[in-house]
């Protein structure tokens, strides 16, 4: 029973149960934004996205459902998309990820015929602070970090893993002894699925040997557990 006890809806469903009649499943009204999101989450296009992308977009979809889930699809027009982007203008990357989530949703909806026009078409992302790329550390900055965090510290091991492998953070936190054989590591990368084979260079080998590592990953939390890439980034 899903309705609050004692309500008219509760007794309606109760009578239906006594009579052996199925209770109508609850769900978003057809043709609403919540309905479209529910359809999209069961699509092949959604399942093909990387887990990290699905997680990020699902967060935006949940927020959209709270504010506009019952809105008919025809109400989600170009003006509504621009308003949602501009509400996040003080966080340009969040605004652009919001726009990407909507593009994925409505691009798919237009493809399968749930909408006739994709309201995100032609809307440009906002400019961000790092549009020219992130600052790459100079040799002097690298030396300052190495002087502050000596070999044997977890911070230094994280630094060495990134510096001497070139892996993204999501792969660096997964790298461990099971990936290493005869002085080389082999790993299928998270983002692209490409297999990388590269040597464990001597400075990295020395850093690993001097540091307390996890059982399956070189980097580990205080409790010896692997890092998630988000917590590692924090």
Short mmCIF file of C-alpha atoms in Angstrom, two decimals, residues 26-214:
data_model
loop_
_atom_site.label_atom_id
_atom_site.label_comp_id
_atom_site.label_asym_id
_atom_site.label_seq_id
_atom_site.Cartn_x
_atom_site.Cartn_y
_atom_site.Cartn_z
CA UNK A 26 2.08 5.30 -10.31
CA UNK A 27 4.37 7.30 -12.52
CA UNK A 28 4.78 10.69 -14.16
CA UNK A 29 2.00 11.92 -16.40
CA UNK A 30 2.54 11.21 -20.07
CA UNK A 31 4.05 14.09 -22.01
CA UNK A 32 5.69 15.77 -19.02
CA UNK A 33 9.38 16.44 -18.40
CA UNK A 34 9.50 13.72 -15.70
CA UNK A 35 7.92 11.27 -18.14
CA UNK A 36 10.54 12.06 -20.77
CA UNK A 37 13.39 11.65 -18.29
CA UNK A 38 12.00 8.27 -17.19
CA UNK A 39 11.85 7.15 -20.83
CA UNK A 40 15.39 8.37 -21.49
CA UNK A 41 16.80 6.46 -18.52
CA UNK A 42 15.63 3.19 -20.08
CA UNK A 43 17.07 3.92 -23.54
CA UNK A 44 20.06 2.28 -25.20
CA UNK A 45 21.63 5.72 -25.66
CA UNK A 46 21.57 6.27 -21.89
CA UNK A 47 23.10 2.85 -21.14
CA UNK A 48 25.96 3.58 -23.55
CA UNK A 49 27.08 6.64 -21.58
CA UNK A 50 30.01 6.33 -19.21
CA UNK A 51 28.99 5.76 -15.55
CA UNK A 52 30.46 9.12 -14.50
CA UNK A 53 28.46 10.91 -17.21
CA UNK A 54 25.26 9.13 -16.19
CA UNK A 55 25.83 10.05 -12.55
CA UNK A 56 26.42 13.71 -13.36
CA UNK A 57 23.44 14.03 -15.70
CA UNK A 58 21.15 12.15 -13.35
CA UNK A 59 21.90 14.77 -10.72
CA UNK A 60 20.73 17.51 -13.08
CA UNK A 61 17.64 15.51 -14.05
CA UNK A 62 16.62 15.04 -10.41
CA UNK A 63 16.95 18.78 -9.84
CA UNK A 64 14.89 19.51 -12.98
CA UNK A 65 12.14 17.16 -11.86
CA UNK A 66 11.83 18.96 -8.53
CA UNK A 67 11.27 22.33 -10.20
CA UNK A 68 9.63 21.44 -13.51
CA UNK A 69 8.89 17.72 -13.59
CA UNK A 70 5.15 18.18 -14.14
CA UNK A 71 5.62 20.72 -16.94
CA UNK A 72 4.44 19.59 -20.40
CA UNK A 73 7.23 19.11 -22.90
CA UNK A 74 5.95 21.95 -25.06
CA UNK A 75 6.67 24.32 -22.15
CA UNK A 76 10.38 23.39 -22.21
CA UNK A 77 11.33 25.77 -24.99
CA UNK A 78 14.45 27.72 -25.87
CA UNK A 79 13.58 30.44 -23.37
CA UNK A 80 13.25 27.92 -20.54
CA UNK A 81 16.61 26.35 -21.39
CA UNK A 82 18.31 29.75 -21.47
CA UNK A 83 16.76 30.62 -18.11
CA UNK A 84 18.11 27.40 -16.58
CA UNK A 85 21.57 28.06 -17.98
CA UNK A 86 21.59 31.68 -16.82
CA UNK A 87 20.52 30.78 -13.28
CA UNK A 88 23.88 29.04 -13.04
CA UNK A 89 25.93 31.78 -14.68
CA UNK A 90 28.01 32.34 -11.53
CA UNK A 91 29.20 28.71 -11.97
CA UNK A 92 29.86 28.51 -15.72
CA UNK A 93 30.95 24.87 -15.72
CA UNK A 94 27.83 23.81 -13.85
CA UNK A 95 25.80 25.85 -16.35
CA UNK A 96 27.49 24.13 -19.27
CA UNK A 97 27.07 20.66 -17.77
CA UNK A 98 23.38 21.47 -17.24
CA UNK A 99 23.18 22.39 -20.92
CA UNK A 100 24.94 19.14 -21.92
CA UNK A 101 22.47 17.13 -19.84
CA UNK A 102 19.54 18.81 -21.56
CA UNK A 103 21.11 18.35 -24.98
CA UNK A 104 21.48 14.65 -24.32
CA UNK A 105 17.86 14.40 -23.20
CA UNK A 106 16.21 16.44 -25.94
CA UNK A 107 18.56 15.31 -28.69
CA UNK A 108 17.45 11.75 -27.94
CA UNK A 109 13.80 12.83 -27.63
CA UNK A 110 13.90 14.44 -31.08
CA UNK A 111 15.58 11.33 -32.51
CA UNK A 112 12.81 9.00 -31.31
CA UNK A 113 10.00 11.45 -32.06
CA UNK A 114 8.88 12.49 -28.57
CA UNK A 115 9.51 16.13 -29.51
CA UNK A 116 9.62 17.81 -32.88
CA UNK A 117 12.20 20.47 -31.96
CA UNK A 118 15.26 20.23 -29.72
CA UNK A 119 15.08 23.42 -27.59
CA UNK A 120 18.82 23.34 -26.87
CA UNK A 121 19.86 23.81 -30.51
CA UNK A 122 21.91 26.95 -31.06
CA UNK A 123 22.37 27.74 -27.37
CA UNK A 124 26.03 28.41 -26.67
CA UNK A 125 27.86 27.36 -23.51
CA UNK A 126 29.13 30.04 -21.17
CA UNK A 127 32.76 31.10 -21.14
CA UNK A 128 34.70 29.79 -18.15
CA UNK A 129 37.82 30.79 -16.26
CA UNK A 130 39.87 27.93 -17.71
CA UNK A 131 38.89 28.12 -21.36
CA UNK A 132 42.58 28.55 -22.25
CA UNK A 133 43.45 25.37 -20.34
CA UNK A 134 44.68 24.64 -16.86
CA UNK A 135 48.02 25.98 -15.73
CA UNK A 136 50.78 23.39 -16.12
CA UNK A 137 53.23 23.47 -13.23
CA UNK A 138 56.71 24.79 -13.88
CA UNK A 139 59.83 22.88 -12.87
CA UNK A 140 60.16 25.24 -9.90
CA UNK A 141 56.62 24.46 -8.75
CA UNK A 142 57.24 20.72 -9.07
CA UNK A 143 60.39 21.07 -6.94
CA UNK A 144 58.49 23.04 -4.27
CA UNK A 145 55.90 20.27 -3.97
CA UNK A 146 58.59 17.58 -3.78
CA UNK A 147 60.40 19.53 -1.08
CA UNK A 148 57.22 19.90 0.98
CA UNK A 149 56.01 16.29 0.63
CA UNK A 150 58.96 13.85 0.84
CA UNK A 151 58.96 10.32 -0.51
CA UNK A 152 56.94 8.07 1.78
CA UNK A 153 53.98 10.42 2.18
CA UNK A 154 50.65 9.69 0.53
CA UNK A 155 50.62 13.17 -1.03
CA UNK A 156 53.97 12.51 -2.70
CA UNK A 157 52.80 9.13 -3.98
CA UNK A 158 49.72 10.77 -5.53
CA UNK A 159 51.97 13.38 -7.15
CA UNK A 160 54.37 10.74 -8.48
CA UNK A 161 51.56 8.56 -9.85
CA UNK A 162 50.17 11.46 -11.85
CA UNK A 163 53.55 12.81 -12.94
CA UNK A 164 55.16 9.54 -14.02
CA UNK A 165 52.17 7.82 -15.64
CA UNK A 166 50.14 10.64 -17.24
CA UNK A 167 46.95 8.90 -16.11
CA UNK A 168 43.74 10.79 -15.41
CA UNK A 169 42.68 10.92 -11.76
CA UNK A 170 39.99 8.27 -12.32
CA UNK A 171 42.66 5.83 -13.52
CA UNK A 172 45.42 6.88 -11.12
CA UNK A 173 43.25 5.94 -8.13
CA UNK A 174 42.63 2.46 -9.62
CA UNK A 175 46.25 1.66 -10.41
CA UNK A 176 47.71 -1.03 -8.16
CA UNK A 177 49.82 -4.18 -8.00
CA UNK A 178 47.30 -6.31 -9.93
CA UNK A 179 48.01 -4.06 -12.94
CA UNK A 180 51.80 -4.47 -12.76
CA UNK A 181 53.91 -7.23 -14.28
CA UNK A 182 57.62 -7.25 -15.10
CA UNK A 183 58.00 -3.55 -14.36
CA UNK A 184 55.09 -2.44 -16.58
CA UNK A 185 51.48 -1.64 -15.84
CA UNK A 186 48.56 -2.51 -18.09
CA UNK A 187 45.22 -0.78 -17.63
CA UNK A 188 42.03 -0.18 -19.57
CA UNK A 189 41.26 3.50 -19.06
CA UNK A 190 37.96 4.56 -17.60
CA UNK A 191 37.07 7.38 -19.98
CA UNK A 192 38.01 6.02 -23.39
CA UNK A 193 38.32 2.28 -22.80
CA UNK A 194 41.78 2.33 -24.37
CA UNK A 195 44.36 -0.12 -23.01
CA UNK A 196 47.51 1.62 -21.77
CA UNK A 197 50.78 -0.25 -21.29
CA UNK A 198 53.65 1.76 -19.78
CA UNK A 199 56.68 1.25 -17.53
CA UNK A 200 56.75 1.89 -13.81
CA UNK A 201 59.58 4.43 -13.96
CA UNK A 202 62.30 4.28 -11.27
CA UNK A 203 61.18 7.43 -9.37
CA UNK A 204 57.64 6.07 -9.16
CA UNK A 205 58.86 2.60 -8.14
CA UNK A 206 60.87 4.20 -5.31
CA UNK A 207 57.87 6.21 -4.16
CA UNK A 208 55.61 3.13 -4.14
CA UNK A 209 58.16 1.10 -2.19
CA UNK A 210 58.51 3.80 0.47
CA UNK A 211 54.78 4.41 1.01
CA UNK A 212 52.03 2.47 2.78
CA UNK A 213 49.71 1.40 -0.03
CA UNK A 214 46.41 -0.41 -0.30
#
